[in-house]
Amino acid sequence: MKRRNFLASIGLAATASLLAGCGEPESSATSTSAAVVEPAKTYEWKMVTSWPKNFPGLGMGPERFAKLVDEMSDGRLTVKVYGGGELVPPLEVFDAVSNGTADMGHSGAYYWKGKEPAAQFFATVPYGLNAQEISSWIHYGGGQELWDELYKPFNLKPFAGGNSGVQMAGWFNKEINSLEDLKGLKMRIPGMGGEVFKRLGGVPVNLPGGEIFTALQTGTIDATEWVGPYNDLAFGLYKAAKYYYYPGWHEPGTMLEFTVNMDKWNALPADLKAIVSTAARAVNQDMIDEYTARNNAALKQLVEEHDVQLKKLPDDVLKQLKTISEEVVAETRSDSEQAKRIYESYDAFRKQSVEYHNISEVAYYQAREL
């Protein structure tokens, strides 16, 4: 039966072809138009960032993203990157992408705590997840779904956009020997870390990166955290303060974010959406690779060439910071039912990571030093 149907279809096709041949010949115009293939639709996006243009690490992530998207889409989607202040102020990226002034942004979620306190979980939490752990939570622990839900009312689609790893505790214009030395200090420190610092008697200040050096040099602030040796050397912070403290209790693995205006995202065909997602994933990993490769050489340069005094925060200070941090982090769950679900997901993932890393990463580091 199948063979007969197949032969019958061939016969019908042949008959149709013969009849067509007996009719009027196609005009050359008709033939040409039938062969024309419509060009693929192209998209041109503007991306605003919170970083100086082409700044090492943070600022190069968006540039690499734009290059990857252009190459993978064969030019169908192009992204023009603007440094902080070129199109919108550095700390207005969220609003600019939300309202459509820009199509896309690159920044840090903890800058938006005034709009949505729970956003801070998608950047960094004091004594929380490190770079490896927060990326795993986002991609395999339910974090992405919670993030999408949190940003949906703001007309934004978020993606992990890089990580600087464990940061430094910061630059100070005096030694820190006790909690008393923190009281009254004006320090540039954002997010939950800033709230912890405030509860210990400090004065947190939120400044974009481009304004930090001048503020520290002129005495507008007494201390600052930025990122780590690679970026801090580039900003020349050693010229304004000489005490460089570790570890970065407040930012153990700071994840950056790409945000896309939801209307622009929905307008993309499926293949370009996949390209955007893939490029963001690649940049997310590439950035932590870069910081891991560059930080120690930069630290040696700071200490050996610029006479920076590298110091560890006293243990009693770190213990008190941890106690207050746990209180601040836990309090975010009271903001809303949504914040509670994000906190519970984050905290559960942290606990399982600590449990396993104690017999893997931590045990290995200890064994390596034997």
mmCIF file of C-alpha atoms in Angstrom:
data_model
loop_
_atom_site.group_PDB
_atom_site.id
_atom_site.type_symbol
_atom_site.label_atom_id
_atom_site.label_comp_id
_atom_site.label_asym_id
_atom_site.label_seq_id
_atom_site.Cartn_x
_atom_site.Cartn_y
_atom_site.Cartn_z
ATOM 1 C CA MET A 1 0.000 0.000 0.000
ATOM 2 C CA LYS A 2 2.801 2.415 0.900
ATOM 3 C CA ARG A 3 4.576 1.645 -2.379
ATOM 4 C CA ARG A 4 1.403 2.336 -4.390
ATOM 5 C CA ASN A 5 0.862 5.659 -2.583
ATOM 6 C CA PHE A 6 4.466 6.629 -3.212
ATOM 7 C CA LEU A 7 4.209 5.819 -6.933
ATOM 8 C CA ALA A 8 0.903 7.650 -7.165
ATOM 9 C CA SER A 9 2.450 10.763 -5.649
ATOM 10 C CA ILE A 10 5.276 10.617 -8.198
ATOM 11 C CA GLY A 11 2.725 10.361 -10.970
ATOM 12 C CA LEU A 12 0.790 13.364 -9.720
ATOM 13 C CA ALA A 13 3.954 15.400 -9.439
ATOM 14 C CA ALA A 14 4.993 14.462 -12.981
ATOM 15 C CA THR A 15 1.568 15.359 -14.352
ATOM 16 C CA ALA A 16 1.628 18.734 -12.633
ATOM 17 C CA SER A 17 5.057 19.402 -14.050
ATOM 18 C CA LEU A 18 3.923 18.501 -17.555
ATOM 19 C CA LEU A 19 0.857 20.732 -17.338
ATOM 20 C CA ALA A 20 2.982 23.593 -16.099
ATOM 21 C CA GLY A 21 5.279 23.107 -19.053
ATOM 22 C CA CYS A 22 2.348 23.430 -21.479
ATOM 23 C CA GLY A 23 1.284 26.771 -20.071
ATOM 24 C CA GLU A 24 2.744 30.235 -20.454
ATOM 25 C CA PRO A 25 6.471 30.402 -19.565
ATOM 26 C CA GLU A 26 7.368 32.169 -16.344
ATOM 27 C CA SER A 27 8.572 35.710 -16.768
ATOM 28 C CA SER A 28 12.167 36.380 -15.754
ATOM 29 C CA ALA A 29 10.903 38.750 -13.040
ATOM 30 C CA THR A 30 8.753 36.039 -11.483
ATOM 31 C CA SER A 31 11.589 33.545 -11.568
ATOM 32 C CA THR A 32 14.034 35.982 -10.006
ATOM 33 C CA SER A 33 11.715 37.041 -7.187
ATOM 34 C CA ALA A 34 11.063 33.439 -6.243
ATOM 35 C CA ALA A 35 14.785 32.886 -5.777
ATOM 36 C CA VAL A 36 15.299 35.893 -3.507
ATOM 37 C CA VAL A 37 15.862 35.009 0.161
ATOM 38 C CA GLU A 38 14.789 37.576 2.698
ATOM 39 C CA PRO A 39 17.804 38.824 4.723
ATOM 40 C CA ALA A 40 17.828 37.802 8.384
ATOM 41 C CA LYS A 41 16.600 40.488 10.748
ATOM 42 C CA THR A 42 19.350 42.266 12.655
ATOM 43 C CA TYR A 43 19.295 43.743 16.162
ATOM 44 C CA GLU A 44 21.417 46.533 17.605
ATOM 45 C CA TRP A 45 21.592 46.842 21.382
ATOM 46 C CA LYS A 46 23.091 49.382 23.758
ATOM 47 C CA MET A 47 24.651 48.056 26.974
ATOM 48 C CA VAL A 48 25.289 50.413 29.912
ATOM 49 C CA THR A 49 27.675 49.457 32.714
ATOM 50 C CA SER A 50 28.776 50.600 36.160
ATOM 51 C CA TRP A 51 32.491 50.444 35.298
ATOM 52 C CA PRO A 52 34.994 52.694 33.552
ATOM 53 C CA LYS A 53 35.240 51.812 29.868
ATOM 54 C CA ASN A 54 37.570 48.831 29.271
ATOM 55 C CA PHE A 55 38.512 48.651 32.966
ATOM 56 C CA PRO A 56 40.455 45.406 33.669
ATOM 57 C CA GLY A 57 38.253 42.511 34.737
ATOM 58 C CA LEU A 58 34.932 44.188 35.471
ATOM 59 C CA GLY A 59 34.922 46.442 32.438
ATOM 60 C CA MET A 60 36.314 43.883 30.013
ATOM 61 C CA GLY A 61 33.556 41.369 30.752
ATOM 62 C CA PRO A 62 30.945 43.368 28.812
ATOM 63 C CA GLU A 63 33.393 43.913 25.939
ATOM 64 C CA ARG A 64 34.070 40.180 25.656
ATOM 65 C CA PHE A 65 30.352 39.486 25.792
ATOM 66 C CA ALA A 66 29.693 41.888 22.918
ATOM 67 C CA LYS A 67 32.458 40.317 20.838
ATOM 68 C CA LEU A 68 31.182 36.791 21.430
ATOM 69 C CA VAL A 69 27.597 37.711 20.555
ATOM 70 C CA ASP A 70 28.675 39.462 17.346
ATOM 71 C CA GLU A 71 30.797 36.499 16.238
ATOM 72 C CA MET A 72 28.326 33.756 17.164
ATOM 73 C CA SER A 73 25.385 35.544 15.534
ATOM 74 C CA ASP A 74 27.403 36.497 12.443
ATOM 75 C CA GLY A 75 26.499 40.124 13.057
ATOM 76 C CA ARG A 76 22.756 39.592 13.459
ATOM 77 C CA LEU A 77 22.959 40.896 17.044
ATOM 78 C CA THR A 78 25.459 43.620 17.890
ATOM 79 C CA VAL A 79 25.970 45.188 21.306
ATOM 80 C CA LYS A 80 27.570 48.590 21.840
ATOM 81 C CA VAL A 81 29.071 48.910 25.319
ATOM 82 C CA TYR A 82 29.040 52.180 27.281
ATOM 83 C CA GLY A 83 31.214 52.766 30.328
ATOM 84 C CA GLY A 84 29.779 54.133 33.547
ATOM 85 C CA GLY A 85 28.693 57.736 33.034
ATOM 86 C CA GLU A 86 28.904 57.682 29.228
ATOM 87 C CA LEU A 87 25.185 57.162 28.679
ATOM 88 C CA VAL A 88 23.789 56.922 32.214
ATOM 89 C CA PRO A 89 25.394 57.326 35.670
ATOM 90 C CA PRO A 90 27.152 54.177 36.940
ATOM 91 C CA LEU A 91 24.594 53.401 39.632
ATOM 92 C CA GLU A 92 21.552 53.939 37.388
ATOM 93 C CA VAL A 93 22.081 50.905 35.172
ATOM 94 C CA PHE A 94 19.141 49.020 36.683
ATOM 95 C CA ASP A 95 16.625 51.775 35.955
ATOM 96 C CA ALA A 96 18.030 52.488 32.490
ATOM 97 C CA VAL A 97 17.544 48.896 31.357
ATOM 98 C CA SER A 98 14.218 48.541 33.145
ATOM 99 C CA ASN A 99 12.686 51.572 31.432
ATOM 100 C CA GLY A 100 14.241 50.863 28.036
ATOM 101 C CA THR A 101 16.761 53.721 27.917
ATOM 102 C CA ALA A 102 19.280 50.930 27.326
ATOM 103 C CA ASP A 103 18.666 47.429 26.056
ATOM 104 C CA MET A 104 21.106 45.734 28.387
ATOM 105 C CA GLY A 105 23.265 46.383 31.445
ATOM 106 C CA HIS A 106 26.248 45.046 33.378
ATOM 107 C CA SER A 107 26.568 45.800 37.079
ATOM 108 C CA GLY A 108 26.197 44.291 40.562
ATOM 109 C CA ALA A 109 22.851 43.366 42.119
ATOM 110 C CA TYR A 110 23.726 44.713 45.577
ATOM 111 C CA TYR A 111 23.583 48.260 44.214
ATOM 112 C CA TRP A 112 19.798 47.873 43.963
ATOM 113 C CA LYS A 113 19.116 46.953 47.591
ATOM 114 C CA GLY A 114 17.058 50.138 47.976
ATOM 115 C CA LYS A 115 14.688 48.893 45.267
ATOM 116 C CA GLU A 116 14.701 45.233 46.242
ATOM 117 C CA PRO A 117 16.705 44.081 49.297
ATOM 118 C CA ALA A 118 16.631 40.437 48.206
ATOM 119 C CA ALA A 119 18.602 41.346 45.069
ATOM 120 C CA GLN A 120 21.739 41.270 47.215
ATOM 121 C CA PHE A 121 21.667 37.468 47.333
ATOM 122 C CA PHE A 122 22.447 37.503 43.616
ATOM 123 C CA ALA A 123 25.645 39.498 44.127
ATOM 124 C CA THR A 124 27.308 38.536 47.400
ATOM 125 C CA VAL A 125 26.542 37.921 51.052
ATOM 126 C CA PRO A 126 28.980 38.390 53.960
ATOM 127 C CA TYR A 127 30.425 35.001 54.913
ATOM 128 C CA GLY A 128 28.259 33.496 52.174
ATOM 129 C CA LEU A 129 28.871 31.592 48.950
ATOM 130 C CA ASN A 130 32.186 31.875 47.134
ATOM 131 C CA ALA A 131 32.507 32.247 43.357
ATOM 132 C CA GLN A 132 32.237 28.545 42.594
ATOM 133 C CA GLU A 133 29.306 28.084 44.956
ATOM 134 C CA ILE A 134 27.160 31.038 43.874
ATOM 135 C CA SER A 135 27.543 30.096 40.218
ATOM 136 C CA SER A 136 26.463 26.559 41.087
ATOM 137 C CA TRP A 137 23.472 27.849 43.056
ATOM 138 C CA ILE A 138 22.367 30.024 40.141
ATOM 139 C CA HIS A 139 22.743 27.345 37.473
ATOM 140 C CA TYR A 140 21.961 24.143 39.374
ATOM 141 C CA GLY A 141 20.434 25.068 42.721
ATOM 142 C CA GLY A 142 17.290 26.956 41.713
ATOM 143 C CA GLY A 143 18.832 30.418 41.970
ATOM 144 C CA GLN A 144 18.127 31.423 38.362
ATOM 145 C CA GLU A 145 14.410 30.733 38.665
ATOM 146 C CA LEU A 146 14.192 32.807 41.853
ATOM 147 C CA TRP A 147 16.199 35.602 40.235
ATOM 148 C CA ASP A 148 13.956 35.648 37.159
ATOM 149 C CA GLU A 149 10.915 35.881 39.416
ATOM 150 C CA LEU A 150 12.436 38.705 41.491
ATOM 151 C CA TYR A 151 13.351 40.842 38.463
ATOM 152 C CA LYS A 152 10.214 40.185 36.406
ATOM 153 C CA PRO A 153 8.236 43.119 37.912
ATOM 154 C CA PHE A 154 11.116 45.392 36.875
ATOM 155 C CA ASN A 155 10.877 44.198 33.255
ATOM 156 C CA LEU A 156 14.325 42.610 33.445
ATOM 157 C CA LYS A 157 15.854 39.258 32.500
ATOM 158 C CA PRO A 158 19.032 38.578 34.572
ATOM 159 C CA PHE A 159 22.098 36.448 33.883
ATOM 160 C CA ALA A 160 25.254 35.715 35.869
ATOM 161 C CA GLY A 161 27.880 38.024 34.389
ATOM 162 C CA GLY A 162 31.261 37.298 35.976
ATOM 163 C CA ASN A 163 32.840 36.943 39.384
ATOM 164 C CA SER A 164 35.823 38.581 41.085
ATOM 165 C CA GLY A 165 36.321 35.824 43.661
ATOM 166 C CA VAL A 166 37.130 36.457 47.325
ATOM 167 C CA GLN A 167 37.843 40.163 47.639
ATOM 168 C CA MET A 168 40.135 42.076 49.972
ATOM 169 C CA ALA A 169 38.808 43.623 53.184
ATOM 170 C CA GLY A 170 39.943 46.998 51.923
ATOM 171 C CA TRP A 171 42.245 49.995 52.204
ATOM 172 C CA PHE A 172 42.499 51.942 55.469
ATOM 173 C CA ASN A 173 44.349 55.095 56.458
ATOM 174 C CA LYS A 174 45.076 53.626 59.900
ATOM 175 C CA GLU A 175 45.687 50.205 61.423
ATOM 176 C CA ILE A 176 42.732 48.108 62.550
ATOM 177 C CA ASN A 177 43.574 46.353 65.806
ATOM 178 C CA SER A 178 40.125 46.136 67.386
ATOM 179 C CA LEU A 179 36.444 46.865 66.793
ATOM 180 C CA GLU A 180 36.991 50.309 68.317
ATOM 181 C CA ASP A 181 39.138 51.227 65.331
ATOM 182 C CA LEU A 182 36.151 50.777 63.010
ATOM 183 C CA LYS A 183 33.883 53.160 64.882
ATOM 184 C CA GLY A 184 33.319 56.454 63.134
ATOM 185 C CA LEU A 185 35.212 55.422 60.006
ATOM 186 C CA LYS A 186 33.645 56.529 56.727
ATOM 187 C CA MET A 187 34.114 53.602 54.379
ATOM 188 C CA ARG A 188 33.015 52.941 50.837
ATOM 189 C CA ILE A 189 31.310 49.564 51.232
ATOM 190 C CA PRO A 190 28.014 48.555 49.530
ATOM 191 C CA GLY A 191 25.381 45.897 50.141
ATOM 192 C CA MET A 192 24.914 43.866 53.299
ATOM 193 C CA GLY A 193 28.558 44.450 54.170
ATOM 194 C CA GLY A 194 27.762 48.137 54.491
ATOM 195 C CA GLU A 195 24.911 47.406 56.889
ATOM 196 C CA VAL A 196 27.192 45.221 59.034
ATOM 197 C CA PHE A 197 29.813 47.973 59.092
ATOM 198 C CA LYS A 198 27.140 50.468 60.146
ATOM 199 C CA ARG A 199 26.013 48.310 63.080
ATOM 200 C CA LEU A 200 29.584 48.209 64.329
ATOM 201 C CA GLY A 201 29.710 52.006 64.452
ATOM 202 C CA GLY A 202 31.126 52.730 61.011
ATOM 203 C CA VAL A 203 29.656 55.012 58.349
ATOM 204 C CA PRO A 204 29.078 53.148 55.051
ATOM 205 C CA VAL A 205 29.229 55.155 51.820
ATOM 206 C CA ASN A 206 28.111 53.912 48.405
ATOM 207 C CA LEU A 207 30.276 55.234 45.566
ATOM 208 C CA PRO A 208 30.853 54.051 41.993
ATOM 209 C CA GLY A 209 34.343 52.818 41.236
ATOM 210 C CA GLY A 210 35.385 55.875 39.284
ATOM 211 C CA GLU A 211 34.916 58.145 42.308
ATOM 212 C CA ILE A 212 36.735 56.055 44.917
ATOM 213 C CA PHE A 213 40.315 57.265 44.508
ATOM 214 C CA THR A 214 39.472 60.961 44.745
ATOM 215 C CA ALA A 215 37.207 60.388 47.760
ATOM 216 C CA LEU A 216 39.939 58.454 49.569
ATOM 217 C CA GLN A 217 42.702 60.876 48.620
ATOM 218 C CA THR A 218 40.771 63.969 49.718
ATOM 219 C CA GLY A 219 39.556 62.450 52.989
ATOM 220 C CA THR A 220 35.895 62.295 51.993
ATOM 221 C CA ILE A 221 36.165 58.679 53.095
ATOM 222 C CA ASP A 222 38.658 57.086 55.498
ATOM 223 C CA ALA A 223 38.667 53.621 53.981
ATOM 224 C CA THR A 224 37.395 51.717 50.979
ATOM 225 C CA GLU A 225 36.935 48.264 49.635
ATOM 226 C CA TRP A 226 36.912 47.858 45.877
ATOM 227 C CA VAL A 227 37.760 44.445 44.486
ATOM 228 C CA GLY A 228 41.233 43.001 44.937
ATOM 229 C CA PRO A 229 44.884 43.531 43.953
ATOM 230 C CA TYR A 230 44.358 43.367 40.169
ATOM 231 C CA ASN A 231 41.743 46.140 40.123
ATOM 232 C CA ASP A 232 43.004 48.073 43.157
ATOM 233 C CA LEU A 233 46.425 48.440 41.540
ATOM 234 C CA ALA A 234 44.801 49.740 38.344
ATOM 235 C CA PHE A 235 42.971 52.419 40.346
ATOM 236 C CA GLY A 236 46.155 53.424 42.173
ATOM 237 C CA LEU A 237 44.529 53.111 45.590
ATOM 238 C CA TYR A 238 47.948 52.547 47.174
ATOM 239 C CA LYS A 239 48.623 56.262 46.597
ATOM 240 C CA ALA A 240 45.794 57.220 48.957
ATOM 241 C CA ALA A 241 46.059 54.614 51.763
ATOM 242 C CA LYS A 242 48.855 52.286 52.841
ATOM 243 C CA TYR A 243 47.150 49.632 54.986
ATOM 244 C CA TYR A 244 45.689 46.809 52.887
ATOM 245 C CA TYR A 245 43.597 44.303 54.849
ATOM 246 C CA TYR A 246 42.336 40.795 54.146
ATOM 247 C CA PRO A 247 40.212 38.628 54.006
ATOM 248 C CA GLY A 248 37.162 40.018 52.227
ATOM 249 C CA TRP A 249 34.592 38.809 54.756
ATOM 250 C CA HIS A 250 31.932 41.010 53.148
ATOM 251 C CA GLU A 251 32.367 39.794 49.548
ATOM 252 C CA PRO A 252 33.489 36.151 49.391
ATOM 253 C CA GLY A 253 32.535 35.702 45.749
ATOM 254 C CA THR A 254 30.946 38.731 44.142
ATOM 255 C CA MET A 255 28.844 37.760 41.142
ATOM 256 C CA LEU A 256 28.112 40.458 38.587
ATOM 257 C CA GLU A 257 25.000 40.540 36.462
ATOM 258 C CA PHE A 258 23.918 41.054 32.894
ATOM 259 C CA THR A 259 20.381 42.404 32.704
ATOM 260 C CA VAL A 260 18.297 42.545 29.528
ATOM 261 C CA ASN A 261 15.169 44.601 29.025
ATOM 262 C CA MET A 262 12.401 41.995 28.949
ATOM 263 C CA ASP A 263 10.707 43.496 25.873
ATOM 264 C CA LYS A 264 14.001 43.271 23.974
ATOM 265 C CA TRP A 265 14.565 39.741 25.227
ATOM 266 C CA ASN A 266 11.114 38.566 24.151
ATOM 267 C CA ALA A 267 11.638 40.076 20.693
ATOM 268 C CA LEU A 268 14.669 37.880 19.984
ATOM 269 C CA PRO A 269 14.324 34.626 18.030
ATOM 270 C CA ALA A 270 15.242 31.436 19.863
ATOM 271 C CA ASP A 271 18.711 31.086 18.354
ATOM 272 C CA LEU A 272 19.762 34.602 19.386
ATOM 273 C CA LYS A 273 18.415 34.022 22.892
ATOM 274 C CA ALA A 274 20.617 30.943 23.073
ATOM 275 C CA ILE A 275 23.610 32.977 21.913
ATOM 276 C CA VAL A 276 23.036 35.645 24.583
ATOM 277 C CA SER A 277 22.701 32.987 27.299
ATOM 278 C CA THR A 278 25.793 31.123 26.121
ATOM 279 C CA ALA A 279 27.917 34.269 25.867
ATOM 280 C CA ALA A 280 26.912 35.330 29.380
ATOM 281 C CA ARG A 281 27.814 31.877 30.717
ATOM 282 C CA ALA A 282 31.221 32.067 29.020
ATOM 283 C CA VAL A 283 31.979 35.526 30.432
ATOM 284 C CA ASN A 284 30.862 34.422 33.881
ATOM 285 C CA GLN A 285 33.602 31.784 33.915
ATOM 286 C CA ASP A 286 36.177 33.834 32.016
ATOM 287 C CA MET A 287 36.175 36.647 34.565
ATOM 288 C CA ILE A 288 37.002 34.490 37.583
ATOM 289 C CA ASP A 289 39.739 32.854 35.507
ATOM 290 C CA GLU A 290 41.240 36.270 34.820
ATOM 291 C CA TYR A 291 41.189 37.378 38.466
ATOM 292 C CA THR A 292 42.712 34.093 39.601
ATOM 293 C CA ALA A 293 45.508 34.542 37.075
ATOM 294 C CA ARG A 294 46.230 38.223 37.809
ATOM 295 C CA ASN A 295 45.657 38.902 41.509
ATOM 296 C CA ASN A 296 48.817 37.503 43.043
ATOM 297 C CA ALA A 297 51.190 39.250 40.631
ATOM 298 C CA ALA A 298 49.375 42.530 41.334
ATOM 299 C CA LEU A 299 49.592 41.937 45.089
ATOM 300 C CA LYS A 300 53.354 41.357 44.887
ATOM 301 C CA GLN A 301 53.702 44.590 42.956
ATOM 302 C CA LEU A 302 51.709 46.504 45.571
ATOM 303 C CA VAL A 303 53.809 45.151 48.435
ATOM 304 C CA GLU A 304 57.253 45.017 46.849
ATOM 305 C CA GLU A 305 57.184 48.103 44.624
ATOM 306 C CA HIS A 306 54.752 50.409 46.413
ATOM 307 C CA ASP A 307 55.472 49.484 50.052
ATOM 308 C CA VAL A 308 51.859 48.639 50.831
ATOM 309 C CA GLN A 309 51.433 47.138 54.304
ATOM 310 C CA LEU A 310 49.474 43.902 53.894
ATOM 311 C CA LYS A 311 47.652 42.908 57.079
ATOM 312 C CA LYS A 312 45.091 40.366 58.240
ATOM 313 C CA LEU A 313 42.093 41.567 60.211
ATOM 314 C CA PRO A 314 42.336 40.415 63.846
ATOM 315 C CA ASP A 315 40.459 37.208 64.625
ATOM 316 C CA ASP A 316 38.229 38.855 67.231
ATOM 317 C CA VAL A 317 37.201 41.481 64.676
ATOM 318 C CA LEU A 318 36.408 38.784 62.101
ATOM 319 C CA LYS A 319 34.346 36.834 64.667
ATOM 320 C CA GLN A 320 32.252 39.876 65.545
ATOM 321 C CA LEU A 321 31.799 40.721 61.880
ATOM 322 C CA LYS A 322 30.541 37.163 61.331
ATOM 323 C CA THR A 323 28.068 37.390 64.215
ATOM 324 C CA ILE A 324 26.574 40.658 62.960
ATOM 325 C CA SER A 325 26.628 39.406 59.357
ATOM 326 C CA GLU A 326 24.490 36.403 60.241
ATOM 327 C CA GLU A 327 21.935 38.710 61.848
ATOM 328 C CA VAL A 328 21.813 41.071 58.848
ATOM 329 C CA VAL A 329 21.532 38.264 56.291
ATOM 330 C CA ALA A 330 18.778 36.487 58.229
ATOM 331 C CA GLU A 331 16.762 39.704 58.578
ATOM 332 C CA THR A 332 16.318 40.005 54.805
ATOM 333 C CA ARG A 333 13.812 37.142 54.860
ATOM 334 C CA SER A 334 11.349 39.359 56.731
ATOM 335 C CA ASP A 335 11.034 41.755 53.779
ATOM 336 C CA SER A 336 8.592 39.565 51.859
ATOM 337 C CA GLU A 337 7.505 35.990 51.227
ATOM 338 C CA GLN A 338 9.647 36.078 48.103
ATOM 339 C CA ALA A 339 12.685 37.241 50.072
ATOM 340 C CA LYS A 340 12.081 34.416 52.539
ATOM 341 C CA ARG A 341 12.102 31.806 49.760
ATOM 342 C CA ILE A 342 15.321 33.260 48.291
ATOM 343 C CA TYR A 343 16.982 33.297 51.711
ATOM 344 C CA GLU A 344 15.964 29.709 52.433
ATOM 345 C CA SER A 345 17.214 28.488 49.067
ATOM 346 C CA TYR A 346 20.511 30.362 49.419
ATOM 347 C CA ASP A 347 21.066 29.258 53.005
ATOM 348 C CA ALA A 348 20.297 25.606 52.270
ATOM 349 C CA PHE A 349 22.749 25.644 49.386
ATOM 350 C CA ARG A 350 25.395 27.312 51.568
ATOM 351 C CA LYS A 351 25.042 24.644 54.246
ATOM 352 C CA GLN A 352 25.414 21.776 51.795
ATOM 353 C CA SER A 353 28.408 23.484 50.163
ATOM 354 C CA VAL A 354 30.147 23.982 53.506
ATOM 355 C CA GLU A 355 29.481 20.379 54.488
ATOM 356 C CA TYR A 356 31.069 18.982 51.345
ATOM 357 C CA HIS A 357 33.843 21.546 50.982
ATOM 358 C CA ASN A 358 35.071 20.802 54.492
ATOM 359 C CA ILE A 359 36.146 17.358 53.261
ATOM 360 C CA SER A 360 37.121 18.481 49.749
ATOM 361 C CA GLU A 361 38.375 22.029 49.162
ATOM 362 C CA VAL A 362 39.243 22.920 52.774
ATOM 363 C CA ALA A 363 40.804 19.531 53.530
ATOM 364 C CA TYR A 364 42.831 19.708 50.336
ATOM 365 C CA TYR A 365 44.136 23.218 51.088
ATOM 366 C CA GLN A 366 45.222 22.029 54.518
ATOM 367 C CA ALA A 367 46.887 18.936 53.072
ATOM 368 C CA ARG A 368 48.684 20.984 50.445
ATOM 369 C CA GLU A 369 50.362 23.027 53.167
ATOM 370 C CA LEU A 370 51.659 19.993 55.105
#
